[in-house]
C-alpha cells in the first residue's frame, strides 16, 4: 500500500499517471464554491485559515478508486490539536497568564467568596425550589445548559454586534460561574440521594471506573485546546475540525461526557448521580444537534462533506468505510495538548481530596 503526499496548492484536478504499482485514477475533485470558505483555489491554498496542513496524506487501496468517487482522505477541515511551539509568541502566553489571573480574582470576589460573592445565594435560591437534591441538581444543569447553549446559538449575531473577543468574554463571564456552581453542588451533595446499588467494594470496579474517566478526557472537543482563543487573547473562531478525535466521532465532547457520567453513576450508585447524569447527557445530546446546525449554517457544503465521512456514534464511519484512517493515525494524538491532558487527568485524580475539601468549605 503506497502513501503519497500532495501539496494543497496543487490544481483542483490531478490525475496520477498509471504505473505497475499505482492504478490510474482521479485523486482530487473540485470542491464547490461556498460563500464563507471562498473558491476551491483559496480553500486549498497553503495560506488558507480553514486548512492548516500544507500536506495531505492519501492512502491508496488495493481496489482502484472510481474517477467519480469522492476521496475519503482529502482534508476539508482543520487539523485538530495541532500545536507548533516555534510559532508561539511569548507575549501572548504572558498576556494569557495575566487574563487568567484577573478572571480568577474577579470570579472569587464576585461569586466564590461567601462574604462578597453571589454564588451561595444562587445555590440557596435554586435549592429552595425543592427540598430534593435531585431536583436542585437538575435545575442547576438546566439553567447552565440554557445559558450556555443559548449564548452559543446567538454567537453569529453577538459577534456582529460587539465583536468576537467581547462576545467570548460575555459568554465565559456568564457560563463560568454557573458551571462552577453546578460542579461544586454535585461534589457536596453526591451522596445525599437514595442509594440504588453499591458496587464500590466489588473487585475491578474501581479500576474500570478509573480507566473510563481517564479515556473520557481524551474526547474533549479540539477547540478546548486553543487556550489563547478561549481567553480571547487570539480572536475566537468557529472551527471546522476534521482530524484526530473527530475521525472517531464528530461530537467527542458528547461521547466523553456520556462515558464520564456512566462511570460516576456506576461508582456512586444513587439518585443524585442518576439525576446529574441524565441532565448532563440530555444537555450534550442537544449540544450535538445544535452544533451540527450551527456548523452547517456557517460552512454549508464544506461541513456536509465532513459530515458524510464522520459519525456521531464512535467508530461508525470507520466501520462503514466512510472514514479512512491514515497509517500513522496515532501521530494525530502524539501532540502537546494530549500530553497535557494526560498529565492533568492523572493529577486531577490524585487531587480529588483537595477538590472535595475546597467544595465542602464553600457550604454550597
PDB file of N, CA, C and O in Angstrom, residues 2 22 35 71 75 97 103 107-108 117 126 143-144 161 166 172 204 265 270 277 285 301 310 312-313 339 342 357 360:
ATOM      1  N   UNK A   2       0.781   2.037  -1.019  1.00  0.00           N
ATOM      2  CA  UNK A   2       1.657   3.198  -1.157  1.00  0.00           C
ATOM      3  C   UNK A   2       1.026   4.424  -0.549  1.00  0.00           C
ATOM      4  O   UNK A   2      -0.179   4.574  -0.514  1.00  0.00           O
ATOM      5  N   UNK A  22       0.801   1.562  -9.304  1.00  0.00           N
ATOM      6  CA  UNK A  22      -0.197   2.544  -8.940  1.00  0.00           C
ATOM      7  C   UNK A  22      -1.228   2.648 -10.045  1.00  0.00           C
ATOM      8  O   UNK A  22      -0.904   2.979 -11.180  1.00  0.00           O
ATOM      9  N   UNK A  35     -19.801  30.561  -0.089  1.00  0.00           N
ATOM     10  CA  UNK A  35     -19.593  31.996   0.177  1.00  0.00           C
ATOM     11  C   UNK A  35     -18.702  32.288   1.360  1.00  0.00           C
ATOM     12  O   UNK A  35     -18.023  33.304   1.393  1.00  0.00           O
ATOM     13  N   UNK A  71     -12.781  11.505  -2.742  1.00  0.00           N
ATOM     14  CA  UNK A  71     -11.664  10.968  -1.986  1.00  0.00           C
ATOM     15  C   UNK A  71     -11.927  11.073  -0.493  1.00  0.00           C
ATOM     16  O   UNK A  71     -12.160  12.160   0.020  1.00  0.00           O
ATOM     17  N   UNK A  75      -8.427  16.290   3.034  1.00  0.00           N
ATOM     18  CA  UNK A  75      -8.884  17.101   4.157  1.00  0.00           C
ATOM     19  C   UNK A  75      -9.699  18.289   3.679  1.00  0.00           C
ATOM     20  O   UNK A  75      -9.291  19.017   2.790  1.00  0.00           O
ATOM     21  N   UNK A  97      -1.632  34.511  30.857  1.00  0.00           N
ATOM     22  CA  UNK A  97      -1.477  34.344  32.298  1.00  0.00           C
ATOM     23  C   UNK A  97      -2.078  35.500  33.077  1.00  0.00           C
ATOM     24  O   UNK A  97      -2.721  35.303  34.116  1.00  0.00           O
ATOM     25  N   UNK A 103      -9.277  36.973  35.727  1.00  0.00           N
ATOM     26  CA  UNK A 103     -10.568  36.274  35.709  1.00  0.00           C
ATOM     27  C   UNK A 103     -10.797  35.517  37.012  1.00  0.00           C
ATOM     28  O   UNK A 103     -11.895  35.569  37.595  1.00  0.00           O
ATOM     29  N   UNK A 107     -13.726  36.216  39.650  1.00  0.00           N
ATOM     30  CA  UNK A 107     -14.626  35.101  39.961  1.00  0.00           C
ATOM     31  C   UNK A 107     -14.685  34.853  41.458  1.00  0.00           C
ATOM     32  O   UNK A 107     -15.760  34.579  42.015  1.00  0.00           O
ATOM     33  N   UNK A 108     -13.546  34.949  42.115  1.00  0.00           N
ATOM     34  CA  UNK A 108     -13.509  34.729  43.553  1.00  0.00           C
ATOM     35  C   UNK A 108     -14.291  35.811  44.311  1.00  0.00           C
ATOM     36  O   UNK A 108     -15.066  35.507  45.221  1.00  0.00           O
ATOM     37  N   UNK A 117     -19.435  37.377  47.342  1.00  0.00           N
ATOM     38  CA  UNK A 117     -19.982  36.856  46.090  1.00  0.00           C
ATOM     39  C   UNK A 117     -21.431  36.425  46.169  1.00  0.00           C
ATOM     40  O   UNK A 117     -22.031  36.348  47.245  1.00  0.00           O
ATOM     41  N   UNK A 126     -31.821  28.290  44.194  1.00  0.00           N
ATOM     42  CA  UNK A 126     -32.205  27.125  43.391  1.00  0.00           C
ATOM     43  C   UNK A 126     -32.643  25.975  44.303  1.00  0.00           C
ATOM     44  O   UNK A 126     -33.638  25.288  44.026  1.00  0.00           O
ATOM     45  N   UNK A 143     -30.342  25.362  34.081  1.00  0.00           N
ATOM     46  CA  UNK A 143     -30.003  26.784  33.975  1.00  0.00           C
ATOM     47  C   UNK A 143     -28.701  26.963  33.200  1.00  0.00           C
ATOM     48  O   UNK A 143     -28.606  27.788  32.281  1.00  0.00           O
ATOM     49  N   UNK A 144     -27.691  26.177  33.573  1.00  0.00           N
ATOM     50  CA  UNK A 144     -26.415  26.271  32.869  1.00  0.00           C
ATOM     51  C   UNK A 144     -26.573  25.917  31.394  1.00  0.00           C
ATOM     52  O   UNK A 144     -26.060  26.628  30.516  1.00  0.00           O
ATOM     53  N   UNK A 161     -22.477  42.173  16.544  1.00  0.00           N
ATOM     54  CA  UNK A 161     -22.855  43.361  17.311  1.00  0.00           C
ATOM     55  C   UNK A 161     -21.694  43.923  18.133  1.00  0.00           C
ATOM     56  O   UNK A 161     -21.463  45.138  18.142  1.00  0.00           O
ATOM     57  N   UNK A 166     -15.209  40.418  22.521  1.00  0.00           N
ATOM     58  CA  UNK A 166     -16.168  40.884  23.525  1.00  0.00           C
ATOM     59  C   UNK A 166     -17.243  39.828  23.771  1.00  0.00           C
ATOM     60  O   UNK A 166     -17.659  39.600  24.914  1.00  0.00           O
ATOM     61  N   UNK A 172     -18.064  33.571  28.418  1.00  0.00           N
ATOM     62  CA  UNK A 172     -17.332  32.938  29.513  1.00  0.00           C
ATOM     63  C   UNK A 172     -17.710  33.543  30.859  1.00  0.00           C
ATOM     64  O   UNK A 172     -17.822  32.822  31.866  1.00  0.00           O
ATOM     65  N   UNK A 204     -12.364  -4.880  40.793  1.00  0.00           N
ATOM     66  CA  UNK A 204     -12.270  -4.460  39.400  1.00  0.00           C
ATOM     67  C   UNK A 204     -13.113  -3.260  39.036  1.00  0.00           C
ATOM     68  O   UNK A 204     -12.855  -2.619  37.999  1.00  0.00           O
ATOM     69  N   UNK A 265     -21.827   7.407  37.736  1.00  0.00           N
ATOM     70  CA  UNK A 265     -23.096   6.845  38.220  1.00  0.00           C
ATOM     71  C   UNK A 265     -22.904   5.415  38.699  1.00  0.00           C
ATOM     72  O   UNK A 265     -23.468   5.011  39.727  1.00  0.00           O
ATOM     73  N   UNK A 270     -26.349   6.301  43.289  1.00  0.00           N
ATOM     74  CA  UNK A 270     -27.550   6.814  43.959  1.00  0.00           C
ATOM     75  C   UNK A 270     -28.335   7.749  43.042  1.00  0.00           C
ATOM     76  O   UNK A 270     -27.955   7.986  41.893  1.00  0.00           O
ATOM     77  N   UNK A 277     -26.411  12.781  35.824  1.00  0.00           N
ATOM     78  CA  UNK A 277     -26.058  12.150  34.550  1.00  0.00           C
ATOM     79  C   UNK A 277     -27.136  12.369  33.498  1.00  0.00           C
ATOM     80  O   UNK A 277     -26.835  12.670  32.335  1.00  0.00           O
ATOM     81  N   UNK A 285     -26.564  15.894  24.283  1.00  0.00           N
ATOM     82  CA  UNK A 285     -27.273  15.418  23.089  1.00  0.00           C
ATOM     83  C   UNK A 285     -27.851  16.598  22.311  1.00  0.00           C
ATOM     84  O   UNK A 285     -27.764  16.655  21.081  1.00  0.00           O
ATOM     85  N   UNK A 301     -21.624  23.513   2.435  1.00  0.00           N
ATOM     86  CA  UNK A 301     -21.228  22.280   1.766  1.00  0.00           C
ATOM     87  C   UNK A 301     -19.941  21.689   2.339  1.00  0.00           C
ATOM     88  O   UNK A 301     -19.745  20.464   2.302  1.00  0.00           O
ATOM     89  N   UNK A 310     -17.821  11.368   8.663  1.00  0.00           N
ATOM     90  CA  UNK A 310     -17.717  11.207  10.113  1.00  0.00           C
ATOM     91  C   UNK A 310     -19.046  10.708  10.659  1.00  0.00           C
ATOM     92  O   UNK A 310     -20.032  10.602   9.935  1.00  0.00           O
ATOM     93  N   UNK A 312     -21.662  10.432  14.483  1.00  0.00           N
ATOM     94  CA  UNK A 312     -21.912  10.785  15.876  1.00  0.00           C
ATOM     95  C   UNK A 312     -21.540   9.607  16.773  1.00  0.00           C
ATOM     96  O   UNK A 312     -20.859   9.759  17.784  1.00  0.00           O
ATOM     97  N   UNK A 313     -21.979   8.408  16.384  1.00  0.00           N
ATOM     98  CA  UNK A 313     -21.643   7.199  17.124  1.00  0.00           C
ATOM     99  C   UNK A 313     -20.173   6.878  16.897  1.00  0.00           C
ATOM    100  O   UNK A 313     -19.722   6.806  15.745  1.00  0.00           O
ATOM    101  N   UNK A 339      -0.705  15.314  25.549  1.00  0.00           N
ATOM    102  CA  UNK A 339       0.232  15.035  26.637  1.00  0.00           C
ATOM    103  C   UNK A 339      -0.162  15.828  27.884  1.00  0.00           C
ATOM    104  O   UNK A 339      -0.097  15.323  29.006  1.00  0.00           O
ATOM    105  N   UNK A 342      -3.182  14.202  29.473  1.00  0.00           N
ATOM    106  CA  UNK A 342      -2.774  13.019  30.235  1.00  0.00           C
ATOM    107  C   UNK A 342      -2.285  13.406  31.622  1.00  0.00           C
ATOM    108  O   UNK A 342      -2.702  12.829  32.634  1.00  0.00           O
ATOM    109  N   UNK A 357     -12.471  18.900  49.466  1.00  0.00           N
ATOM    110  CA  UNK A 357     -12.315  19.760  50.646  1.00  0.00           C
ATOM    111  C   UNK A 357     -12.630  21.213  50.338  1.00  0.00           C
ATOM    112  O   UNK A 357     -13.304  21.896  51.120  1.00  0.00           O
ATOM    113  N   UNK A 360     -16.413  21.588  49.950  1.00  0.00           N
ATOM    114  CA  UNK A 360     -17.120  21.478  51.221  1.00  0.00           C
ATOM    115  C   UNK A 360     -17.025  22.781  52.027  1.00  0.00           C
ATOM    116  O   UNK A 360     -17.983  23.192  52.701  1.00  0.00           O
TER     117      UNK A 360
END
